[in-house]
PDB file of C-alpha atoms in Angstrom:
ATOM      1  CA  ASN S   1      96.759  95.492  92.589  1.00 61.00           C
ATOM      2  CA  ALA S   2      99.934  93.051  92.937  1.00 75.00           C
ATOM      3  CA  GLY S   3     102.324  95.250  90.890  1.00 93.00           C
ATOM      4  CA  VAL S   4     105.030  93.188  89.704  1.00 96.00           C
ATOM      5  CA  THR S   5     105.574  89.437  90.918  1.00 97.00           C
ATOM      6  CA  GLN S   6     108.597  87.334  90.301  1.00 97.00           C
ATOM      7  CA  THR S   7     108.761  83.763  90.759  1.00 97.00           C
ATOM      8  CA  PRO S   8     109.931  81.919  92.200  1.00 97.00           C
ATOM      9  CA  LYS S   9     111.607  83.556  95.227  1.00 96.00           C
ATOM     10  CA  PHE S  10     114.305  81.161  95.825  1.00 96.00           C
ATOM     11  CA  ARG S  11     115.657  78.391  93.620  1.00 96.00           C
ATOM     12  CA  VAL S  12     119.342  76.249  94.041  1.00 97.00           C
ATOM     13  CA  LEU S  13     120.603  74.524  90.571  1.00 96.00           C
ATOM     14  CA  LYS S  14     123.474  72.246  89.761  1.00 97.00           C
ATOM     15  CA  THR S  15     125.826  73.418  86.926  1.00 97.00           C
ATOM     16  CA  GLY S  16     123.839  72.727  83.902  1.00 97.00           C
ATOM     17  CA  GLN S  17     120.641  72.718  84.681  1.00 97.00           C
ATOM     18  CA  SER S  18     118.135  75.274  82.995  1.00 96.00           C
ATOM     19  CA  MET S  19     115.175  76.806  84.392  1.00 95.00           C
ATOM     20  CA  THR S  20     112.733  79.622  83.967  1.00 97.00           C
ATOM     21  CA  LEU S  21     111.845  82.644  86.128  1.00 98.00           C
ATOM     22  CA  LEU S  22     108.972  84.289  85.804  1.00 97.00           C
ATOM     23  CA  CYS S  23     107.815  88.652  86.046  1.00 98.00           C
ATOM     24  CA  ALA S  24     104.672  89.136  85.842  1.00 98.00           C
ATOM     25  CA  GLN S  25     102.887  92.677  86.430  1.00 97.00           C
ATOM     26  CA  ASP S  26      98.854  93.793  86.487  1.00 95.00           C
ATOM     27  CA  MET S  27      99.674  97.497  85.654  1.00 93.00           C
ATOM     28  CA  ASN S  28      99.009  97.107  81.591  1.00 93.00           C
ATOM     29  CA  HIS S  29     103.014  98.382  81.624  1.00 94.00           C
ATOM     30  CA  GLU S  30     104.702  98.034  77.996  1.00 94.00           C
ATOM     31  CA  TYR S  31     108.246  98.091  78.849  1.00 94.00           C
ATOM     32  CA  MET S  32     109.820  95.323  81.109  1.00 97.00           C
ATOM     33  CA  TYR S  33     113.372  94.481  82.411  1.00 97.00           C
ATOM     34  CA  TRP S  34     115.274  91.664  83.756  1.00 98.00           C
ATOM     35  CA  TYR S  35     118.279  92.743  85.984  1.00 98.00           C
ATOM     36  CA  ARG S  36     120.843  91.075  88.074  1.00 98.00           C
ATOM     37  CA  GLN S  37     122.521  91.860  90.907  1.00 97.00           C
ATOM     38  CA  ASP S  38     125.638  90.226  92.488  1.00 95.00           C
ATOM     39  CA  PRO S  39     126.845  91.029  96.103  1.00 89.00           C
ATOM     40  CA  GLY S  40     128.314  94.555  96.812  1.00 86.00           C
ATOM     41  CA  MET S  41     127.115  95.705  93.265  1.00 88.00           C
ATOM     42  CA  GLY S  42     124.217  98.035  91.730  1.00 93.00           C
ATOM     43  CA  LEU S  43     121.962  96.353  89.101  1.00 96.00           C
ATOM     44  CA  ARG S  44     122.686  95.444  85.701  1.00 97.00           C
ATOM     45  CA  LEU S  45     120.425  94.818  82.902  1.00 96.00           C
ATOM     46  CA  ILE S  46     120.433  91.721  81.163  1.00 97.00           C
ATOM     47  CA  HIS S  47     117.578  92.037  78.517  1.00 97.00           C
ATOM     48  CA  TYR S  48     114.219  94.105  78.346  1.00 96.00           C
ATOM     49  CA  SER S  49     110.839  94.377  75.806  1.00 96.00           C
ATOM     50  CA  VAL S  50     109.322  97.354  74.834  1.00 93.00           C
ATOM     51  CA  GLY S  51     106.095  95.400  73.789  1.00 93.00           C
ATOM     52  CA  GLU S  52     104.663  91.782  73.632  1.00 94.00           C
ATOM     53  CA  GLY S  53     106.776  90.110  71.229  1.00 94.00           C
ATOM     54  CA  THR S  54     110.086  92.067  71.255  1.00 95.00           C
ATOM     55  CA  THR S  55     113.078  91.643  73.384  1.00 97.00           C
ATOM     56  CA  ALA S  56     116.466  93.421  73.147  1.00 96.00           C
ATOM     57  CA  LYS S  57     120.020  92.841  74.711  1.00 95.00           C
ATOM     58  CA  GLY S  58     121.199  94.970  77.596  1.00 94.00           C
ATOM     59  CA  GLU S  59     124.530  94.818  79.700  1.00 93.00           C
ATOM     60  CA  VAL S  60     125.131  91.138  80.234  1.00 96.00           C
ATOM     61  CA  PRO S  61     123.082  88.963  77.783  1.00 97.00           C
ATOM     62  CA  ASP S  62     124.949  86.211  77.288  1.00 96.00           C
ATOM     63  CA  GLY S  63     123.859  82.784  78.581  1.00 96.00           C
ATOM     64  CA  TYR S  64     120.062  84.008  79.229  1.00 97.00           C
ATOM     65  CA  ASN S  65     117.584  84.497  77.020  1.00 97.00           C
ATOM     66  CA  VAL S  66     114.043  86.189  77.376  1.00 97.00           C
ATOM     67  CA  SER S  67     110.463  85.555  75.790  1.00 97.00           C
ATOM     68  CA  ARG S  68     107.272  88.214  75.972  1.00 97.00           C
ATOM     69  CA  LEU S  69     104.616  86.240  74.646  1.00 95.00           C
ATOM     70  CA  LYS S  70     102.199  88.336  76.586  1.00 96.00           C
ATOM     71  CA  LYS S  71     102.469  91.922  77.458  1.00 96.00           C
ATOM     72  CA  GLN S  72     101.599  90.880  81.493  1.00 97.00           C
ATOM     73  CA  ASN S  73     104.364  88.624  81.058  1.00 97.00           C
ATOM     74  CA  PHE S  74     108.189  88.290  80.915  1.00 98.00           C
ATOM     75  CA  LEU S  75     110.168  85.259  81.259  1.00 98.00           C
ATOM     76  CA  LEU S  76     114.028  85.053  81.780  1.00 98.00           C
ATOM     77  CA  GLY S  77     115.445  81.606  80.677  1.00 97.00           C
ATOM     78  CA  LEU S  78     119.194  79.717  81.929  1.00 96.00           C
ATOM     79  CA  GLU S  79     119.668  77.227  78.917  1.00 91.00           C
ATOM     80  CA  SER S  80     122.793  75.847  81.124  1.00 95.00           C
ATOM     81  CA  ALA S  81     123.522  77.522  84.231  1.00 95.00           C
ATOM     82  CA  ALA S  82     126.578  78.223  85.463  1.00 96.00           C
ATOM     83  CA  PRO S  83     128.087  79.028  88.985  1.00 96.00           C
ATOM     84  CA  SER S  84     128.788  82.879  87.489  1.00 96.00           C
ATOM     85  CA  GLN S  85     124.898  83.288  87.089  1.00 97.00           C
ATOM     86  CA  THR S  86     124.586  82.758  90.729  1.00 97.00           C
ATOM     87  CA  SER S  87     122.553  86.450  91.795  1.00 97.00           C
ATOM     88  CA  VAL S  88     119.906  87.943  92.512  1.00 97.00           C
ATOM     89  CA  TYR S  89     117.789  88.559  89.289  1.00 98.00           C
ATOM     90  CA  PHE S  90     115.266  91.701  89.822  1.00 98.00           C
ATOM     91  CA  CYS S  91     112.335  92.243  87.031  1.00 98.00           C
ATOM     92  CA  ALA S  92     111.249  96.186  86.340  1.00 96.00           C
ATOM     93  CA  SER S  93     108.459  97.182  84.200  1.00 95.00           C
ATOM     94  CA  THR S  94     107.162 100.876  83.763  1.00 93.00           C
ATOM     95  CA  GLY S  95     104.403 102.159  80.995  1.00 88.00           C
ATOM     96  CA  VAL S  96     105.127 104.733  78.128  1.00 75.00           C
ATOM     97  CA  LEU S  97     103.717 107.948  79.012  1.00 64.00           C
ATOM     98  CA  GLU S  98     104.633 111.768  77.729  1.00 65.00           C
ATOM     99  CA  MET S  99     105.603 112.333  81.314  1.00 74.00           C
ATOM    100  CA  PHE S 100     108.221 109.852  83.145  1.00 79.00           C
ATOM    101  CA  GLN S 101     107.177 106.922  85.120  1.00 82.00           C
ATOM    102  CA  PRO S 102     109.384 105.288  87.338  1.00 87.00           C
ATOM    103  CA  GLN S 103     110.201 101.713  87.415  1.00 90.00           C
ATOM    104  CA  HIS S 104     108.441  99.287  89.565  1.00 92.00           C
ATOM    105  CA  PHE S 105     110.587  96.343  91.104  1.00 95.00           C
ATOM    106  CA  GLY S 106     109.837  92.946  91.741  1.00 96.00           C
ATOM    107  CA  ASP S 107     111.123  91.798  95.266  1.00 96.00           C
ATOM    108  CA  GLY S 108     113.690  89.624  93.308  1.00 96.00           C
ATOM    109  CA  THR S 109     114.519  86.021  92.878  1.00 97.00           C
ATOM    110  CA  ARG S 110     117.572  84.572  94.732  1.00 97.00           C
ATOM    111  CA  LEU S 111     119.189  82.164  92.630  1.00 97.00           C
ATOM    112  CA  SER S 112     122.166  79.898  93.598  1.00 97.00           C
ATOM    113  CA  ILE S 113     124.258  77.645  90.832  1.00 97.00           C
ATOM    114  CA  LEU S 114     126.193  74.771  92.576  1.00 95.00           C
TER     115      LEU S 114
ATOM    116  CA  GLY B   1     129.668 103.065  78.103  1.00 87.00           C
ATOM    117  CA  ILE B   2     129.071 105.146  81.010  1.00 92.00           C
ATOM    118  CA  GLN B   3     130.608 104.754  84.113  1.00 94.00           C
ATOM    119  CA  VAL B   4     128.809 105.898  87.355  1.00 97.00           C
ATOM    120  CA  GLU B   5     130.729 106.213  90.553  1.00 97.00           C
ATOM    121  CA  GLN B   6     128.771 106.533  94.039  1.00 98.00           C
ATOM    122  CA  SER B   7     130.599 108.198  96.992  1.00 97.00           C
ATOM    123  CA  PRO B   8     130.950 107.175  99.755  1.00 97.00           C
ATOM    124  CA  PRO B   9     130.493 103.521  99.682  1.00 97.00           C
ATOM    125  CA  ASP B  10     129.336 102.987 102.844  1.00 97.00           C
ATOM    126  CA  LEU B  11     128.040 105.877 105.377  1.00 97.00           C
ATOM    127  CA  ILE B  12     127.298 104.778 109.381  1.00 97.00           C
ATOM    128  CA  LEU B  13     125.296 107.943 110.883  1.00 96.00           C
ATOM    129  CA  GLN B  14     123.148 108.262 114.215  1.00 97.00           C
ATOM    130  CA  GLU B  15     119.854 108.676 114.045  1.00 97.00           C
ATOM    131  CA  GLY B  16     118.922 112.425 113.519  1.00 97.00           C
ATOM    132  CA  ALA B  17     122.461 113.167 111.275  1.00 97.00           C
ATOM    133  CA  ASN B  18     121.909 114.298 107.781  1.00 97.00           C
ATOM    134  CA  SER B  19     124.076 113.091 105.110  1.00 96.00           C
ATOM    135  CA  THR B  20     125.043 113.861 101.504  1.00 97.00           C
ATOM    136  CA  LEU B  21     125.482 110.869  99.295  1.00 98.00           C
ATOM    137  CA  ARG B  22     127.116 111.629  95.598  1.00 98.00           C
ATOM    138  CA  CYS B  23     126.914 110.304  92.168  1.00 98.00           C
ATOM    139  CA  ASN B  24     129.094 110.940  88.978  1.00 98.00           C
ATOM    140  CA  PHE B  25     128.795 109.915  85.832  1.00 97.00           C
ATOM    141  CA  SER B  26     131.258 110.266  82.918  1.00 96.00           C
ATOM    142  CA  ASP B  27     128.897 111.355  80.108  1.00 94.00           C
ATOM    143  CA  SER B  28     126.085 113.697  79.767  1.00 92.00           C
ATOM    144  CA  VAL B  29     122.794 112.110  80.386  1.00 92.00           C
ATOM    145  CA  ASN B  30     119.136 112.370  79.572  1.00 89.00           C
ATOM    146  CA  ASN B  31     117.577 110.252  82.266  1.00 91.00           C
ATOM    147  CA  LEU B  32     119.347 110.343  86.370  1.00 94.00           C
ATOM    148  CA  GLN B  33     117.446 108.461  88.960  1.00 94.00           C
ATOM    149  CA  TRP B  34     117.854 107.623  92.701  1.00 97.00           C
ATOM    150  CA  PHE B  35     116.722 104.502  94.520  1.00 96.00           C
ATOM    151  CA  HIS B  36     116.643 103.242  97.529  1.00 97.00           C
ATOM    152  CA  GLN B  37     116.862  99.352  98.134  1.00 96.00           C
ATOM    153  CA  ASN B  38     115.724  98.283 102.044  1.00 95.00           C
ATOM    154  CA  PRO B  39     117.762  95.853 104.190  1.00 92.00           C
ATOM    155  CA  TRP B  40     115.079  93.257 102.563  1.00 92.00           C
ATOM    156  CA  GLY B  41     116.101  93.963  99.273  1.00 93.00           C
ATOM    157  CA  GLN B  42     113.247  95.887  97.782  1.00 94.00           C
ATOM    158  CA  LEU B  43     113.780  98.710  95.450  1.00 95.00           C
ATOM    159  CA  ILE B  44     111.714 102.023  95.195  1.00 93.00           C
ATOM    160  CA  ASN B  45     112.470 104.821  93.275  1.00 94.00           C
ATOM    161  CA  LEU B  46     113.043 108.183  95.132  1.00 96.00           C
ATOM    162  CA  PHE B  47     113.738 110.672  92.299  1.00 95.00           C
ATOM    163  CA  TYR B  48     113.890 111.376  88.650  1.00 93.00           C
ATOM    164  CA  ILE B  49     116.080 114.071  88.258  1.00 94.00           C
ATOM    165  CA  PRO B  50     118.396 114.836  85.120  1.00 93.00           C
ATOM    166  CA  SER B  51     118.765 118.346  86.068  1.00 94.00           C
ATOM    167  CA  GLY B  52     117.848 120.675  88.637  1.00 96.00           C
ATOM    168  CA  THR B  53     116.557 120.073  92.238  1.00 97.00           C
ATOM    169  CA  LYS B  54     113.539 118.767  93.785  1.00 97.00           C
ATOM    170  CA  GLN B  55     112.921 117.389  97.462  1.00 97.00           C
ATOM    171  CA  ASN B  56     109.983 114.899  99.070  1.00 96.00           C
ATOM    172  CA  GLY B  57     110.513 114.864 102.567  1.00 97.00           C
ATOM    173  CA  ARG B  58     113.085 115.080 104.675  1.00 97.00           C
ATOM    174  CA  LEU B  59     114.738 113.987 101.020  1.00 98.00           C
ATOM    175  CA  SER B  60     115.901 116.052  98.511  1.00 98.00           C
ATOM    176  CA  ALA B  61     118.342 115.802  95.317  1.00 98.00           C
ATOM    177  CA  THR B  62     120.538 118.317  93.393  1.00 98.00           C
ATOM    178  CA  THR B  63     121.947 117.433  89.681  1.00 97.00           C
ATOM    179  CA  VAL B  64     124.283 119.517  88.099  1.00 97.00           C
ATOM    180  CA  ALA B  65     124.199 118.132  84.430  1.00 94.00           C
ATOM    181  CA  THR B  66     126.710 120.550  82.830  1.00 94.00           C
ATOM    182  CA  GLU B  67     129.393 119.353  85.836  1.00 96.00           C
ATOM    183  CA  ARG B  68     128.212 115.794  85.599  1.00 97.00           C
ATOM    184  CA  TYR B  69     127.043 114.800  89.427  1.00 98.00           C
ATOM    185  CA  SER B  70     124.273 114.336  91.457  1.00 98.00           C
ATOM    186  CA  LEU B  71     123.650 114.726  94.973  1.00 98.00           C
ATOM    187  CA  LEU B  72     121.058 112.936  97.648  1.00 98.00           C
ATOM    188  CA  TYR B  73     120.437 114.730 100.872  1.00 98.00           C
ATOM    189  CA  ILE B  74     118.836 113.260 103.470  1.00 97.00           C
ATOM    190  CA  SER B  75     118.178 115.298 106.857  1.00 97.00           C
ATOM    191  CA  SER B  76     117.201 114.050 110.117  1.00 97.00           C
ATOM    192  CA  SER B  77     117.749 110.364 109.453  1.00 97.00           C
ATOM    193  CA  GLN B  78     115.570 107.592 110.547  1.00 97.00           C
ATOM    194  CA  THR B  79     116.295 103.896 111.118  1.00 96.00           C
ATOM    195  CA  THR B  80     114.349 103.361 108.286  1.00 96.00           C
ATOM    196  CA  ASP B  81     116.410 105.072 106.107  1.00 97.00           C
ATOM    197  CA  SER B  82     119.248 102.070 106.889  1.00 97.00           C
ATOM    198  CA  GLY B  83     119.832 100.782 103.295  1.00 97.00           C
ATOM    199  CA  VAL B  84     121.560 100.621  99.907  1.00 97.00           C
ATOM    200  CA  TYR B  85     121.405 103.531  97.606  1.00 98.00           C
ATOM    201  CA  PHE B  86     121.610 103.992  93.976  1.00 97.00           C
ATOM    202  CA  CYS B  87     121.853 106.116  91.587  1.00 97.00           C
ATOM    203  CA  ALA B  88     121.285 105.007  87.759  1.00 96.00           C
ATOM    204  CA  VAL B  89     121.422 106.701  84.738  1.00 95.00           C
ATOM    205  CA  GLU B  90     120.333 106.549  80.871  1.00 91.00           C
ATOM    206  CA  ARG B  91     123.271 107.834  78.074  1.00 86.00           C
ATOM    207  CA  SER B  92     120.482 109.055  75.055  1.00 79.00           C
ATOM    208  CA  PRO B  93     116.488 108.554  74.947  1.00 77.00           C
ATOM    209  CA  GLY B  94     114.961 105.551  74.536  1.00 78.00           C
ATOM    210  CA  ALA B  95     113.688 102.729  76.941  1.00 84.00           C
ATOM    211  CA  GLN B  96     114.940 103.525  80.447  1.00 88.00           C
ATOM    212  CA  LYS B  97     118.097 101.346  80.054  1.00 90.00           C
ATOM    213  CA  LEU B  98     119.447 102.031  83.173  1.00 93.00           C
ATOM    214  CA  VAL B  99     122.942 101.694  84.416  1.00 95.00           C
ATOM    215  CA  PHE B 100     123.495 101.654  88.155  1.00 96.00           C
ATOM    216  CA  GLY B 101     126.381 102.666  90.301  1.00 97.00           C
ATOM    217  CA  GLN B 102     127.651 100.445  93.223  1.00 96.00           C
ATOM    218  CA  GLY B 103     125.676 102.226  95.813  1.00 97.00           C
ATOM    219  CA  THR B 104     126.115 103.918  98.998  1.00 98.00           C
ATOM    220  CA  ARG B 105     124.967 101.774 102.069  1.00 97.00           C
ATOM    221  CA  LEU B 106     123.925 103.958 104.863  1.00 97.00           C
ATOM    222  CA  THR B 107     123.656 103.015 108.063  1.00 97.00           C
ATOM    223  CA  ILE B 108     121.420 104.675 110.580  1.00 97.00           C
ATOM    224  CA  ASN B 109     122.231 103.945 114.354  1.00 96.00           C
ATOM    225  CA  PRO B 110     119.439 104.319 117.348  1.00 94.00           C
TER     226      PRO B 110
END
């Protein structure tokens, strides 16, 4: 049981390049999330999904796109990377039950935009 | 949107000491959680505590929803308690769209 797996763990991009971050969970969770964490700050929600085929904007969605074609995967895309998107990106997931379930986090992807 | 403020921003203690971390929030919430981010960046949920008091070993948390604050207590600190502690809230019932505070960085020296 791997939990939440993020790929890649590290990446360096040049301004204007594009890339996709992959998040995979094996817990059959309905909800998935992408956050970014800048130095010295808490996490901020970029986009989230409440089920396969659905996505919604979070607190800081500009410059990012997401897709949830399969329940277990949530992809975060940067179409034209900018230095302001240098950050650590976390994916999380949780289930939908009557009782509260905490979010399970991946180990993060450290992304640098030059 | 809702504002979440944590204090103190930094805390340095000796092993064995007790500590209290505070989280203030600007509006009523239906969801409040405490997280620990270890020095390697991994995030672990400690408590789900929108109101009341909970305890888990050396850690306990209390939320006074009417006064819009929550406290995290760590007793008999160990070096493994080092890291950043985050409070996160959700304003109204939904998909756990959490708003995080800026965290308290705790350093426990041996």
